[in-house]
Amino acid sequence: MAGCQYILRNTFHVIPEWFRKWIIAEHQPSQYHVIQSKLNIIRYLGIDCSDTRMELPCKIEPLAQSNNSIVGFQMGASTQERRWPVGSFVELAKKLIDSAPLLQIKLIGSSRELELPEEFFALLPERYHQNIENLVGKTSLPDLLSQIKTMAVLVTGDTGPLHLAIALQVPTVSLFVTANPKWTGPYQDLDIHTIIHKIPQQDENRALSMDLITVDEVLTAVNNTLKDK
């Protein structure tokens, strides 16, 4: 329909036999990280796909650096089952601030996630509010990149800002349960990224499975990252 003579695409499921007659290159279901899987497509064009590093094709406007550590919280994700509970982010914030009263926390996210900071502040005792900056729904993409660049570490599920932080070489603590970091987790600079991955039981409620990740696990990972900064 588009008038293309050939189509190069990735397929994440087994291609049925009846469809294989349309395929002119051998296909095998992908066993690679999604980045490598995408790059493997262009090898059919004779293009070198050995460089797997992500880079951002834009200038990042630097923001003033704080004298105190900044921890980013990305509470949203594409689906509810990929979101660590807001209450867990609240408990993490309390423990971080109790141990480092000057620490700053930046909440990031899209305009479709405005209910998350509302719930966060409703659950968080007021004495902690001065340490929190709410940027959810308030940044353009270039602004978001600048904000992430100021962070000592970003706590996030498997969602867009995780991959932006990776491209920016900003340390992350990423939380995986229903998603698999083998396919979509950090793929470069692995020494600065901590992955917490839990595998739910088959009969477990997927909507609640992110509860498998405890606050203390994430706290330890964040503190270890801050210690290395």
Protein backbone atom coordinates (compact mmCIF):
# COMPACT_ATOMS: atom_id res chain seq x y z
CA MET A 1 0.00 0.00 0.00
CA ALA A 2 2.90 2.34 0.72
CA GLY A 3 4.57 1.47 -2.57
CA CYS A 4 7.61 -0.05 -0.88
CA GLN A 5 9.45 -2.77 -2.73
CA TYR A 6 10.85 -4.19 0.49
CA ILE A 7 9.92 -3.82 4.15
CA LEU A 8 12.39 -4.28 6.98
CA ARG A 9 10.72 -4.81 10.32
CA ASN A 10 11.16 -6.50 13.65
CA THR A 11 8.83 -9.26 14.73
CA PHE A 12 8.42 -10.28 18.35
CA HIS A 13 6.41 -13.45 17.74
CA VAL A 14 6.78 -16.58 15.67
CA ILE A 15 5.80 -15.97 12.05
CA PRO A 16 3.17 -18.46 10.84
CA GLU A 17 4.16 -20.79 8.03
CA TRP A 18 1.60 -19.35 5.59
CA PHE A 19 3.23 -15.92 5.89
CA ARG A 20 6.79 -17.07 5.35
CA LYS A 21 6.45 -17.03 1.56
CA TRP A 22 6.56 -13.23 1.74
CA ILE A 23 9.86 -13.21 3.64
CA ILE A 24 13.00 -13.00 1.54
CA ALA A 25 15.45 -13.10 4.46
CA GLU A 26 15.67 -15.78 7.08
CA HIS A 27 13.69 -14.95 10.18
CA GLN A 28 14.25 -16.21 13.68
CA PRO A 29 12.29 -14.98 16.71
CA SER A 30 14.42 -12.37 18.43
CA GLN A 31 16.60 -13.50 21.33
CA TYR A 32 18.32 -10.15 21.68
CA HIS A 33 17.88 -6.94 23.60
CA VAL A 34 15.47 -4.72 21.70
CA ILE A 35 18.30 -2.33 20.74
CA GLN A 36 20.37 -5.11 19.22
CA SER A 37 17.27 -6.58 17.64
CA LYS A 38 16.47 -3.30 15.89
CA LEU A 39 20.06 -2.87 14.74
CA ASN A 40 20.13 -6.40 13.39
CA ILE A 41 17.45 -5.40 10.89
CA ILE A 42 19.72 -2.99 9.06
CA ARG A 43 22.46 -5.56 8.57
CA TYR A 44 20.44 -6.70 5.54
CA LEU A 45 21.36 -3.36 3.97
CA GLY A 46 25.05 -3.95 4.56
CA ILE A 47 25.17 -1.40 7.38
CA ASP A 48 27.53 -1.91 10.32
CA CYS A 49 25.36 -2.42 13.39
CA SER A 50 28.09 -3.10 15.93
CA ASP A 51 27.76 0.27 17.72
CA THR A 52 24.94 -0.23 20.22
CA ARG A 53 25.35 2.93 22.28
CA MET A 54 22.43 5.35 22.47
CA GLU A 55 23.13 9.03 21.86
CA LEU A 56 20.80 12.01 21.87
CA PRO A 57 20.81 14.07 18.65
CA CYS A 58 20.28 17.37 20.42
CA LYS A 59 22.07 19.80 22.68
CA ILE A 60 21.31 19.46 26.39
CA GLU A 61 21.00 22.84 28.07
CA PRO A 62 22.89 22.61 31.38
CA LEU A 63 21.10 23.59 34.58
CA ALA A 64 22.77 24.92 37.69
CA GLN A 65 24.17 22.03 39.70
CA SER A 66 22.99 21.67 43.28
CA ASN A 67 25.44 21.19 46.13
CA ASN A 68 23.13 18.46 47.41
CA SER A 69 22.34 15.13 45.82
CA ILE A 70 19.29 15.01 43.56
CA VAL A 71 17.34 11.78 43.23
CA GLY A 72 14.77 11.47 40.46
CA PHE A 73 11.51 9.55 40.81
CA GLN A 74 9.70 8.42 37.66
CA MET A 75 6.50 6.96 39.12
CA GLY A 76 4.53 6.49 35.91
CA ALA A 77 4.76 3.85 33.21
CA SER A 78 2.80 2.80 30.16
CA THR A 79 0.65 0.37 32.14
CA GLN A 80 -0.37 0.05 35.78
CA GLU A 81 1.36 -3.31 36.11
CA ARG A 82 4.73 -1.64 35.39
CA ARG A 83 4.30 0.98 38.11
CA TRP A 84 5.91 0.59 41.50
CA PRO A 85 3.27 1.68 44.04
CA VAL A 86 3.17 5.39 44.86
CA GLY A 87 3.13 4.44 48.53
CA SER A 88 6.48 2.71 48.06
CA PHE A 89 7.95 5.86 46.47
CA VAL A 90 6.65 7.81 49.48
CA GLU A 91 8.33 5.45 51.95
CA LEU A 92 11.55 5.61 49.92
CA ALA A 93 11.45 9.42 49.97
CA LYS A 94 10.98 9.50 53.74
CA LYS A 95 13.90 7.15 54.36
CA LEU A 96 16.20 9.00 51.97
CA ILE A 97 15.42 12.40 53.48
CA ASP A 98 15.64 11.11 57.05
CA SER A 99 19.18 9.91 56.35
CA ALA A 100 20.18 12.99 54.30
CA PRO A 101 18.02 16.01 55.24
CA LEU A 102 19.43 18.19 52.43
CA LEU A 103 18.77 15.65 49.70
CA GLN A 104 16.42 16.78 46.93
CA ILE A 105 13.92 14.63 45.05
CA LYS A 106 12.55 15.55 41.63
CA LEU A 107 9.32 13.95 40.44
CA ILE A 108 9.18 13.61 36.66
CA GLY A 109 6.51 12.32 34.32
CA SER A 110 4.08 13.27 31.60
CA SER A 111 0.90 15.33 31.72
CA ARG A 112 -1.05 12.04 31.63
CA GLU A 113 0.34 11.16 35.06
CA LEU A 114 -0.76 14.17 37.10
CA GLU A 115 -2.67 11.99 39.56
CA LEU A 116 0.59 10.37 40.71
CA PRO A 117 2.19 13.43 42.36
CA GLU A 118 -1.20 14.31 43.87
CA GLU A 119 -1.31 10.90 45.54
CA PHE A 120 2.37 11.17 46.46
CA PHE A 121 1.98 14.48 48.30
CA ALA A 122 -1.25 13.34 49.95
CA LEU A 123 0.60 10.37 51.47
CA LEU A 124 3.85 12.19 52.29
CA PRO A 125 3.94 14.03 55.65
CA GLU A 126 4.19 17.77 55.09
CA ARG A 127 7.56 18.14 56.77
CA TYR A 128 9.13 16.34 53.79
CA HIS A 129 7.49 18.46 51.10
CA GLN A 130 10.25 21.09 51.04
CA ASN A 131 12.66 18.46 49.73
CA ILE A 132 10.44 17.58 46.76
CA GLU A 133 10.17 19.34 43.40
CA ASN A 134 7.20 18.28 41.31
CA LEU A 135 7.98 18.45 37.58
CA VAL A 136 5.31 16.00 36.42
CA GLY A 137 3.61 17.41 33.33
CA LYS A 138 5.70 20.58 33.50
CA THR A 139 8.60 19.82 31.16
CA SER A 140 9.08 19.63 27.43
CA LEU A 141 11.32 16.82 26.20
CA PRO A 142 14.41 19.12 26.06
CA ASP A 143 13.59 20.38 29.57
CA LEU A 144 13.23 16.82 30.82
CA LEU A 145 16.65 15.91 29.45
CA SER A 146 18.19 18.86 31.27
CA GLN A 147 16.46 17.86 34.51
CA ILE A 148 17.54 14.23 34.29
CA LYS A 149 21.12 15.36 33.68
CA THR A 150 21.15 17.02 37.14
CA MET A 151 20.27 13.79 38.94
CA ALA A 152 22.68 11.62 40.86
CA VAL A 153 20.35 8.69 40.23
CA LEU A 154 16.90 8.08 38.72
CA VAL A 155 14.52 5.53 40.25
CA THR A 156 12.20 4.29 37.53
CA GLY A 157 10.29 1.42 36.04
CA ASP A 158 10.59 0.27 32.44
CA THR A 159 9.52 3.47 30.71
CA GLY A 160 10.84 6.27 28.49
CA PRO A 161 12.83 8.31 31.05
CA LEU A 162 14.83 5.19 31.95
CA HIS A 163 16.18 5.08 28.41
CA LEU A 164 16.76 8.84 28.33
CA ALA A 165 18.83 8.55 31.52
CA ILE A 166 20.82 5.69 30.01
CA ALA A 167 21.56 7.77 26.91
CA LEU A 168 22.60 10.67 29.18
CA GLN A 169 24.87 8.35 31.21
CA VAL A 170 22.93 9.18 34.37
CA PRO A 171 22.87 6.31 36.91
CA THR A 172 19.56 4.53 37.35
CA VAL A 173 17.86 2.09 39.67
CA SER A 174 15.35 0.35 37.41
CA LEU A 175 12.48 -1.79 38.66
CA PHE A 176 11.31 -4.81 36.64
CA VAL A 177 8.68 -7.43 37.40
CA THR A 178 6.23 -7.80 34.53
CA ALA A 179 8.85 -6.62 32.03
CA ASN A 180 12.15 -8.39 31.43
CA PRO A 181 15.36 -6.30 31.61
CA LYS A 182 17.03 -8.82 29.31
CA TRP A 183 15.01 -7.27 26.49
CA THR A 184 14.43 -3.66 27.57
CA GLY A 185 16.78 -2.89 30.44
CA PRO A 186 20.06 -0.94 30.36
CA TYR A 187 22.32 -2.05 27.51
CA GLN A 188 25.34 0.21 27.97
CA ASP A 189 27.42 1.55 30.88
CA LEU A 190 26.13 -1.33 32.98
CA ASP A 191 28.44 -0.41 35.85
CA ILE A 192 26.35 2.68 36.69
CA HIS A 193 22.93 1.03 36.46
CA THR A 194 21.28 -1.19 39.07
CA ILE A 195 18.48 -3.48 37.95
CA ILE A 196 16.05 -4.92 40.49
CA HIS A 197 14.22 -7.77 38.80
CA LYS A 198 11.61 -9.99 40.44
CA ILE A 199 9.75 -12.81 38.74
CA PRO A 200 6.10 -13.16 39.81
CA GLN A 201 4.36 -16.46 40.40
CA GLN A 202 2.10 -17.56 37.57
CA ASP A 203 -1.03 -17.15 39.68
CA GLU A 204 0.02 -13.74 41.01
CA ASN A 205 -2.10 -10.67 40.32
CA ARG A 206 -0.07 -8.83 37.66
CA ALA A 207 -1.53 -5.48 38.72
CA LEU A 208 0.02 -5.97 42.18
CA SER A 209 3.21 -7.77 41.21
CA MET A 210 5.43 -4.67 41.46
CA ASP A 211 4.82 -4.97 45.22
CA LEU A 212 7.40 -7.77 45.12
CA ILE A 213 10.09 -5.08 45.08
CA THR A 214 10.59 -3.77 48.60
CA VAL A 215 11.39 -0.24 49.68
CA ASP A 216 14.52 -1.38 51.49
CA GLU A 217 15.86 -3.07 48.34
CA VAL A 218 15.49 0.14 46.37
CA LEU A 219 16.85 2.23 49.25
CA THR A 220 20.00 0.10 49.39
CA ALA A 221 20.50 0.40 45.63
CA VAL A 222 20.02 4.19 45.70
CA ASN A 223 22.37 4.64 48.66
CA ASN A 224 25.02 2.49 46.99
CA THR A 225 24.79 4.65 43.88
CA LEU A 226 24.97 7.89 45.88
CA LYS A 227 27.97 6.55 47.77
CA ASP A 228 29.80 6.01 44.50
CA LYS A 229 29.13 9.53 43.22
